[in-house]
mmCIF file of C-alpha atoms and ligand atoms in Angstrom:
data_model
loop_
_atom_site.group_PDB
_atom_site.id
_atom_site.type_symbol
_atom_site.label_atom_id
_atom_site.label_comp_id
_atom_site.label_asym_id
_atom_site.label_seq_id
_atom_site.Cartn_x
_atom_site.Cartn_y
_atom_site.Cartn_z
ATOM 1 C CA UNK Q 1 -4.102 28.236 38.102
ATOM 2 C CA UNK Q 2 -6.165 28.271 34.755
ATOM 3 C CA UNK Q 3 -5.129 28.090 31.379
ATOM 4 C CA UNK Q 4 -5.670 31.303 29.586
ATOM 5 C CA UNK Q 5 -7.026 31.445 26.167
ATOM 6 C CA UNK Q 6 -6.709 35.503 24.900
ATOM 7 C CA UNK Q 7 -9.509 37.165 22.619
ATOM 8 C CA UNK Q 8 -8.214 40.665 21.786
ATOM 9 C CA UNK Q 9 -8.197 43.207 18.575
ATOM 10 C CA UNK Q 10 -4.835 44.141 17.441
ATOM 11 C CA UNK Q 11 -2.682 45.790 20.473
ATOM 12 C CA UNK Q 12 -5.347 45.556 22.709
ATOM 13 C CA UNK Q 13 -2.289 44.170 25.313
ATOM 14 C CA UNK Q 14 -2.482 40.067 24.434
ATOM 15 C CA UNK Q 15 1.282 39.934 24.530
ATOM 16 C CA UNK Q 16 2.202 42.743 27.253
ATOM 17 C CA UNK Q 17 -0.417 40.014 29.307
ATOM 18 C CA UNK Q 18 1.241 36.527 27.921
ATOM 19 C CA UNK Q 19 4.307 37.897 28.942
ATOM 20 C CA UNK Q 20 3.893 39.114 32.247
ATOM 21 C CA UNK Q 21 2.065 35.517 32.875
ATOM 22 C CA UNK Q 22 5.006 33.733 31.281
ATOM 23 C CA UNK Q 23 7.622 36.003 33.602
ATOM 24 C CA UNK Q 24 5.482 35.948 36.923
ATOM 25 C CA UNK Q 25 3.485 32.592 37.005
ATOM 26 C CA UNK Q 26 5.853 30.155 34.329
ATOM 27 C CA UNK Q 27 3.305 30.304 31.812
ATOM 28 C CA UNK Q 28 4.315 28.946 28.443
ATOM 29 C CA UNK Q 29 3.442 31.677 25.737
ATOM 30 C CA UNK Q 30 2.007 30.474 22.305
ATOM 31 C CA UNK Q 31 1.423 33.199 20.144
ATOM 32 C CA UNK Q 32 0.090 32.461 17.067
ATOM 33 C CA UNK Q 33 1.184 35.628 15.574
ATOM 34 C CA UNK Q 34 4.940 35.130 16.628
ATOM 35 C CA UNK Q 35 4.444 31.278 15.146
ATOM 36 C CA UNK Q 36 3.814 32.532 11.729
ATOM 37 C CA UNK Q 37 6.202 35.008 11.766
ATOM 38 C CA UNK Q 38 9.006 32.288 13.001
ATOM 39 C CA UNK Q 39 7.875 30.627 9.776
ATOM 40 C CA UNK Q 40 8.631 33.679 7.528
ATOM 41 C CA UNK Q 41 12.296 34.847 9.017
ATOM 42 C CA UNK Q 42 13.443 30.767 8.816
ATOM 43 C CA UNK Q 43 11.778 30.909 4.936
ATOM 44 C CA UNK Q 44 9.980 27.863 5.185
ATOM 45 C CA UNK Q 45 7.932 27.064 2.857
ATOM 46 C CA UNK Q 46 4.671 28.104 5.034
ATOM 47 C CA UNK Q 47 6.297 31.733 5.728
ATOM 48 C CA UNK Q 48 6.611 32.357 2.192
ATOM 49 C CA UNK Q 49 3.367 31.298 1.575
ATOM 50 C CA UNK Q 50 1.917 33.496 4.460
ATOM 51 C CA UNK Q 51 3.745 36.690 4.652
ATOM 52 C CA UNK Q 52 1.725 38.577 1.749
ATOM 53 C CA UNK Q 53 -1.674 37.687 3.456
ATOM 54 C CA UNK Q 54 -0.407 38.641 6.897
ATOM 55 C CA UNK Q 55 1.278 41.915 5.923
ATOM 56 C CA UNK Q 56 -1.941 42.786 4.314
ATOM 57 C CA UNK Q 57 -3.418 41.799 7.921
ATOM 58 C CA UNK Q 58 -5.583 39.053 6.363
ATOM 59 C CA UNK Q 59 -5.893 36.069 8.312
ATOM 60 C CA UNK Q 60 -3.927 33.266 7.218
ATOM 61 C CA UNK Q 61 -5.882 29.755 6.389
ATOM 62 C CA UNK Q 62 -7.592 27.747 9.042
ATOM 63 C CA UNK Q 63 -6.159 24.527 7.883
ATOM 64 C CA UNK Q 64 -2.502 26.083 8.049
ATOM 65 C CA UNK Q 65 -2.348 28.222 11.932
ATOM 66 C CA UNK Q 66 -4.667 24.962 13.422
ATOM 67 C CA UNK Q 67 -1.954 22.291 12.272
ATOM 68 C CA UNK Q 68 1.152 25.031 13.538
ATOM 69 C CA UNK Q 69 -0.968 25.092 16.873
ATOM 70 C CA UNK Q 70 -1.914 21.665 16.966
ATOM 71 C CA UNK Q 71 1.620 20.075 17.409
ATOM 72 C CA UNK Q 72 2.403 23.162 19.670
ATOM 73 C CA UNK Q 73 0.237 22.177 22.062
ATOM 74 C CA UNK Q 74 1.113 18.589 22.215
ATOM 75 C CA UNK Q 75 4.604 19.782 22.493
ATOM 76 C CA UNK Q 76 3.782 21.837 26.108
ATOM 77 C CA UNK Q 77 1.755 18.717 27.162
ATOM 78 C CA UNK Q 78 0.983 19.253 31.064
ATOM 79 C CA UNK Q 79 2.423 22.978 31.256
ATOM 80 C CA UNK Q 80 0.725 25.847 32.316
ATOM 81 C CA UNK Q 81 -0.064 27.927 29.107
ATOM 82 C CA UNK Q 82 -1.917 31.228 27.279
ATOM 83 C CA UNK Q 83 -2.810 30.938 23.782
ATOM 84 C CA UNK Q 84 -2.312 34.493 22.123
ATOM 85 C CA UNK Q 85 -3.950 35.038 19.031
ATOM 86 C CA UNK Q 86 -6.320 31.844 18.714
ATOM 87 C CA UNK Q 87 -9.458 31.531 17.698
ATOM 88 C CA UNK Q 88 -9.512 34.331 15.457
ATOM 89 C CA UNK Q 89 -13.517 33.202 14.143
ATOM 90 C CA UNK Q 90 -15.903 30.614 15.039
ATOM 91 C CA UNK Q 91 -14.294 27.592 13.482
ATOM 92 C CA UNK Q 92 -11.236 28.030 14.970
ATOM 93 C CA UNK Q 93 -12.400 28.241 18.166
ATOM 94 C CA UNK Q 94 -14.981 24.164 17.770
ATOM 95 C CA UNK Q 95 -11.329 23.333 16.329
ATOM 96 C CA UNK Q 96 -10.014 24.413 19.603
ATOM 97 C CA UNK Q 97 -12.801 22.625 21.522
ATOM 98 C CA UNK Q 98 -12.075 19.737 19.965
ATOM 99 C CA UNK Q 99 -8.723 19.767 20.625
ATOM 100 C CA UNK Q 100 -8.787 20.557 24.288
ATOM 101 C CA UNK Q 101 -10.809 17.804 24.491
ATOM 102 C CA UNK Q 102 -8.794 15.249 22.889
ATOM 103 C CA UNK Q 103 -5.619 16.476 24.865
ATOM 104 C CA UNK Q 104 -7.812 17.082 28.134
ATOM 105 C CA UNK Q 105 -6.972 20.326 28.723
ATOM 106 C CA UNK Q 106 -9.267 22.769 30.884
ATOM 107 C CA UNK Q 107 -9.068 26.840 30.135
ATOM 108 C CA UNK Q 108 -10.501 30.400 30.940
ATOM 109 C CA UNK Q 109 -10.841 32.407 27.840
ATOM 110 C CA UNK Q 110 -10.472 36.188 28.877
ATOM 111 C CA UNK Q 111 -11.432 38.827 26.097
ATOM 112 C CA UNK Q 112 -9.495 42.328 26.224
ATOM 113 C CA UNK Q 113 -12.028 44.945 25.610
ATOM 114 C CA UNK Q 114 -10.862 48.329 23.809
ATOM 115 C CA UNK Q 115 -11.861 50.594 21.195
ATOM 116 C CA UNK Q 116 -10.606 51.393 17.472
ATOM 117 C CA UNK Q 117 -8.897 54.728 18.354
ATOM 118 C CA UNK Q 118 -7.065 53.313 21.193
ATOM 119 C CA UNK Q 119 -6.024 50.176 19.369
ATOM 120 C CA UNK Q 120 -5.132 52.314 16.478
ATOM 121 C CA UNK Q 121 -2.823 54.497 18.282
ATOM 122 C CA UNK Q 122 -0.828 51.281 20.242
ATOM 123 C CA UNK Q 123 -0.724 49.355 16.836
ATOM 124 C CA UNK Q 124 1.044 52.685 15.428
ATOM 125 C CA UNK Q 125 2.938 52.889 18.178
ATOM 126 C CA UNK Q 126 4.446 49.507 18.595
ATOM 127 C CA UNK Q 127 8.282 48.324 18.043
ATOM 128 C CA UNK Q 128 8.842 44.922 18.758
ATOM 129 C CA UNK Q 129 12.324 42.540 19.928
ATOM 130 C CA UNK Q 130 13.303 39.519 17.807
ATOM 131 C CA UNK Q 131 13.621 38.210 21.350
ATOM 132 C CA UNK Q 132 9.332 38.598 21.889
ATOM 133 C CA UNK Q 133 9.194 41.929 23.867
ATOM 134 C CA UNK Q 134 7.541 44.554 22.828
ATOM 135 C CA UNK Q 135 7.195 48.243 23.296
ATOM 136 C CA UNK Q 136 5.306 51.222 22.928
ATOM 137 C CA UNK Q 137 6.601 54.542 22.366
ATOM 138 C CA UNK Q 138 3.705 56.765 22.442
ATOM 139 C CA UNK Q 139 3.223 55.338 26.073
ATOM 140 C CA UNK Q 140 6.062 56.347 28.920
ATOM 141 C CA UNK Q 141 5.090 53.372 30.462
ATOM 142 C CA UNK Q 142 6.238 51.096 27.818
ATOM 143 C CA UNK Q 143 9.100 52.698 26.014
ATOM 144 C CA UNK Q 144 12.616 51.445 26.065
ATOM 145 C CA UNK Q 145 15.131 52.569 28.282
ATOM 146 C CA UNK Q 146 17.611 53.339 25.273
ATOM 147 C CA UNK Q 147 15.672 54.652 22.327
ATOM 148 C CA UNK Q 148 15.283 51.592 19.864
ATOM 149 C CA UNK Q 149 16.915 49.026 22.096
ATOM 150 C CA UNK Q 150 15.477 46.716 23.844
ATOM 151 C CA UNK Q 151 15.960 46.235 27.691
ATOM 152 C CA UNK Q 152 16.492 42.445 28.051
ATOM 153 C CA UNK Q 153 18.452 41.589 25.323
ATOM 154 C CA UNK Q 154 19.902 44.771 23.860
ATOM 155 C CA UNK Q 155 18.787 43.937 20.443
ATOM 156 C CA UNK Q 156 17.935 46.571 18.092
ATOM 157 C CA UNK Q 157 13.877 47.557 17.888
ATOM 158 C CA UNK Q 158 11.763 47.396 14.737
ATOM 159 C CA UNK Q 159 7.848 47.624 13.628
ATOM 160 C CA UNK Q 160 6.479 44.711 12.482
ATOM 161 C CA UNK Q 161 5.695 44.865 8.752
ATOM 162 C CA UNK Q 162 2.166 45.015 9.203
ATOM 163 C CA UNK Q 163 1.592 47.586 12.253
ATOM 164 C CA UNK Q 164 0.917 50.456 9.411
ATOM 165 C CA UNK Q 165 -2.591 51.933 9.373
ATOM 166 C CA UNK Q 166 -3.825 50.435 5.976
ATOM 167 C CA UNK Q 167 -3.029 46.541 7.344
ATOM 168 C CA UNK Q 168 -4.527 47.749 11.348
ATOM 169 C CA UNK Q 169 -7.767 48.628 9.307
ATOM 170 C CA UNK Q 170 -8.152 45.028 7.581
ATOM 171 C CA UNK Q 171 -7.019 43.728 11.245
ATOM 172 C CA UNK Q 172 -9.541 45.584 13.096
ATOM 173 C CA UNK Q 173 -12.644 45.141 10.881
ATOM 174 C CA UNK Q 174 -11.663 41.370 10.195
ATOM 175 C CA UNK Q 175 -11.837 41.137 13.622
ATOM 176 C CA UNK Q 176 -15.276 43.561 14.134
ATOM 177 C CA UNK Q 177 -16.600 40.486 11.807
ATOM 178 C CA UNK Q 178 -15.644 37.526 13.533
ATOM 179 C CA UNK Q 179 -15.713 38.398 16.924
ATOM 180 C CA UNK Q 180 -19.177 38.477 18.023
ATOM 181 C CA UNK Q 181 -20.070 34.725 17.209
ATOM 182 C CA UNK Q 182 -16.974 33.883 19.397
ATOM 183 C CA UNK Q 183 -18.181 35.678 22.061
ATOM 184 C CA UNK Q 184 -21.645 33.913 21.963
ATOM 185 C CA UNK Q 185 -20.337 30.628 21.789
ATOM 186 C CA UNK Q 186 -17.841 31.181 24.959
ATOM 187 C CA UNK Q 187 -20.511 32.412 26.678
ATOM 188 C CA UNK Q 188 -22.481 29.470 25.625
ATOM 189 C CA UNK Q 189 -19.556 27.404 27.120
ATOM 190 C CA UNK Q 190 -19.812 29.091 30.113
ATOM 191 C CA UNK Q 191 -15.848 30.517 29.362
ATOM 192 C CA UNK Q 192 -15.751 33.980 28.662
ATOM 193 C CA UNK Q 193 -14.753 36.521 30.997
ATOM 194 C CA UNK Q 194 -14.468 40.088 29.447
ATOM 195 C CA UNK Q 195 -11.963 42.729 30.881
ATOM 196 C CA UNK Q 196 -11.864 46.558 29.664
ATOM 197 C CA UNK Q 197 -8.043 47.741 28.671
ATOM 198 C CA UNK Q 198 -9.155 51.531 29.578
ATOM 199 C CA UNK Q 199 -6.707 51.813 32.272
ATOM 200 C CA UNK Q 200 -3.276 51.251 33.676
ATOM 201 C CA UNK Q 201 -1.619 48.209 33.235
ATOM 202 C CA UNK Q 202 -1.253 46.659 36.029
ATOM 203 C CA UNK Q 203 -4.819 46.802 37.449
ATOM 204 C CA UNK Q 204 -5.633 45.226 34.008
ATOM 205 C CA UNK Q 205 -3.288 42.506 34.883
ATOM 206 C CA UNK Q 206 -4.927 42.432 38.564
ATOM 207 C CA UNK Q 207 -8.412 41.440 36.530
ATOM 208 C CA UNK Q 208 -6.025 38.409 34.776
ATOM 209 C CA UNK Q 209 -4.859 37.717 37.751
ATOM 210 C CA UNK Q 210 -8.057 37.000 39.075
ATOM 211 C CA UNK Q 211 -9.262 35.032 36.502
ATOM 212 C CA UNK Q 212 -6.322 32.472 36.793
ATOM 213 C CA UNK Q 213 -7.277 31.840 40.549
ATOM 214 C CA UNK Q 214 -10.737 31.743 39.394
ATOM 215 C CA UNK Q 215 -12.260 34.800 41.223
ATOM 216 C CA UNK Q 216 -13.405 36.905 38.741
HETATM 217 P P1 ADP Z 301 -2.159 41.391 16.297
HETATM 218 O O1 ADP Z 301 -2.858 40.848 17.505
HETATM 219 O O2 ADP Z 301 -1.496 42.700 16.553
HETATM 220 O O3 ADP Z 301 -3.039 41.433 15.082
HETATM 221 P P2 ADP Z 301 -0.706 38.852 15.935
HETATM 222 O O4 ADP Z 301 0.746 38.730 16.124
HETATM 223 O O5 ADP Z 301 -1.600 38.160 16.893
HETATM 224 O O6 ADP Z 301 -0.966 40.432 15.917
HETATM 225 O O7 ADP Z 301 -1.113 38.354 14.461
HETATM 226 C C1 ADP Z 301 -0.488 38.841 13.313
HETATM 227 C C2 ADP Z 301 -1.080 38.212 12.052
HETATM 228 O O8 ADP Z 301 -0.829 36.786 12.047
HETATM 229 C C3 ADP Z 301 -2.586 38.332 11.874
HETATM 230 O O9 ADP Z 301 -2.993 39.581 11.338
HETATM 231 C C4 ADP Z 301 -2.858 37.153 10.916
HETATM 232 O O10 ADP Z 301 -2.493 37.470 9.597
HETATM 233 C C5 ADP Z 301 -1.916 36.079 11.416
HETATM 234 N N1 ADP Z 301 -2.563 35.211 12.425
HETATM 235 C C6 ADP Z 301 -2.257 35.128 13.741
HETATM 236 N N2 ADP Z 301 -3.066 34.259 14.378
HETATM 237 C C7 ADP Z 301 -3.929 33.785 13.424
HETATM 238 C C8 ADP Z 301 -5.014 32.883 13.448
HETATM 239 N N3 ADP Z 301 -5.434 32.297 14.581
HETATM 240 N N4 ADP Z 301 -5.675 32.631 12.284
HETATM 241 C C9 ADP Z 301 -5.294 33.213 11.139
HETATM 242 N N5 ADP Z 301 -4.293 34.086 11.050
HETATM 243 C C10 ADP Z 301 -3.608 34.391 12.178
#
């Protein structure tokens, strides 16, 4: 099985996916998103310094998220793994090169297609577990069994600070920007496999699935 490297606008499902991998296949789940936002509850000094931009739904320095990932990755050495939320624009993703390189690691990069709407509605809709799951409650499929619980560990649900409509805008268009040169240079690279989010879940996670045995 491949390495999965996820290119997705906000709530387009790169968690949902991670997680499923991480729960069915063993995958370890780096999320790049959940990184920073370990920074900011332990109040280090790199969560205070990132929480304003990423509640604003900036992105946070390149120098900062590509040191975070860096020693994350050397610290899964050999394990099966999806990056969530990395490269966010085109020099993240030569940093990534690079660093695959140097650690010789091989990878599929998948890219979740959806539209604003749709993304705009699931970013709304979103309440998330300290313990990583999230859910969805404009989507039967996805909603709690207890109303602001969560299933696995019983924890109580919030919304992350930044799934309001003003920061999904930022998120969205800062993501219309970079995306396309990403895209051009995977496909360069021979990488890129592109998968539309337009329908059920599962059959979505049927197209992963295929991409990880190297079928699609
Ligand atoms: P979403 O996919 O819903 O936008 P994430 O959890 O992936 O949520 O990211 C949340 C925020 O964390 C981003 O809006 C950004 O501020 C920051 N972030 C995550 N990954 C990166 C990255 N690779 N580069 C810069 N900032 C990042």
């Amino acid at each position: 099985m491949k390495n999965v490297v996820f290119i997705a606008p906000p709530a387009a499902g790169k968690g949902t996916h991670s997680n499923k991998l991480k729960e069915k296949y063993g995958y370890e789940h780096i999320s790049t998103g959940d990184l920073l936002r370990n920074e900011i509850n332990n109040k280090t000094e790199i969560g205070k310094k990132v929480k304003a931009v990423i509640d604003a739904g900036n992105l946070v320095e390149d120098d900062i998220i590509i040191k975070i990932l860096e020693s994350n990755l050397k610290s899964i050495a050999g394990k099966l793994f999806v990056l969530d939320g990395f490269p966010r624009n085109l020099n993240q993703a030569k940093k990534l090169t690079e660093i695959f390189k140097k650690l010789n690691i091989d990878y599929e990069v998948i890219f979740l297609l959806i539209d604003e709407q749709e993304a705009m509605k699931r970013t709304l809709g979103r309440i998330v577990c300290s313990c990583g799951k999230s859910y969805n409650i404009f989507n039967e499929d996805f909603k709690p069994k207890v109303e602001g619980i969560c299933d696995v560990c019983n924890s109580k649900l919030v919304k992350r600070d930044d799934d309001n409509e003003e920061s999904f805008k930022v998120r969205f268009q800062t993501f219309l920007k970079n995306n396309e040169p990403i895209l051009e240079y995977y496909k360069k690279l021979d990488k890129l496999n592109v998968i539309t989010v337009n329908k059920h879940s599962k059959f979505v996670f049927e197209d992963i699935e295929e991409v990880i045995n190297g079928n699609y």
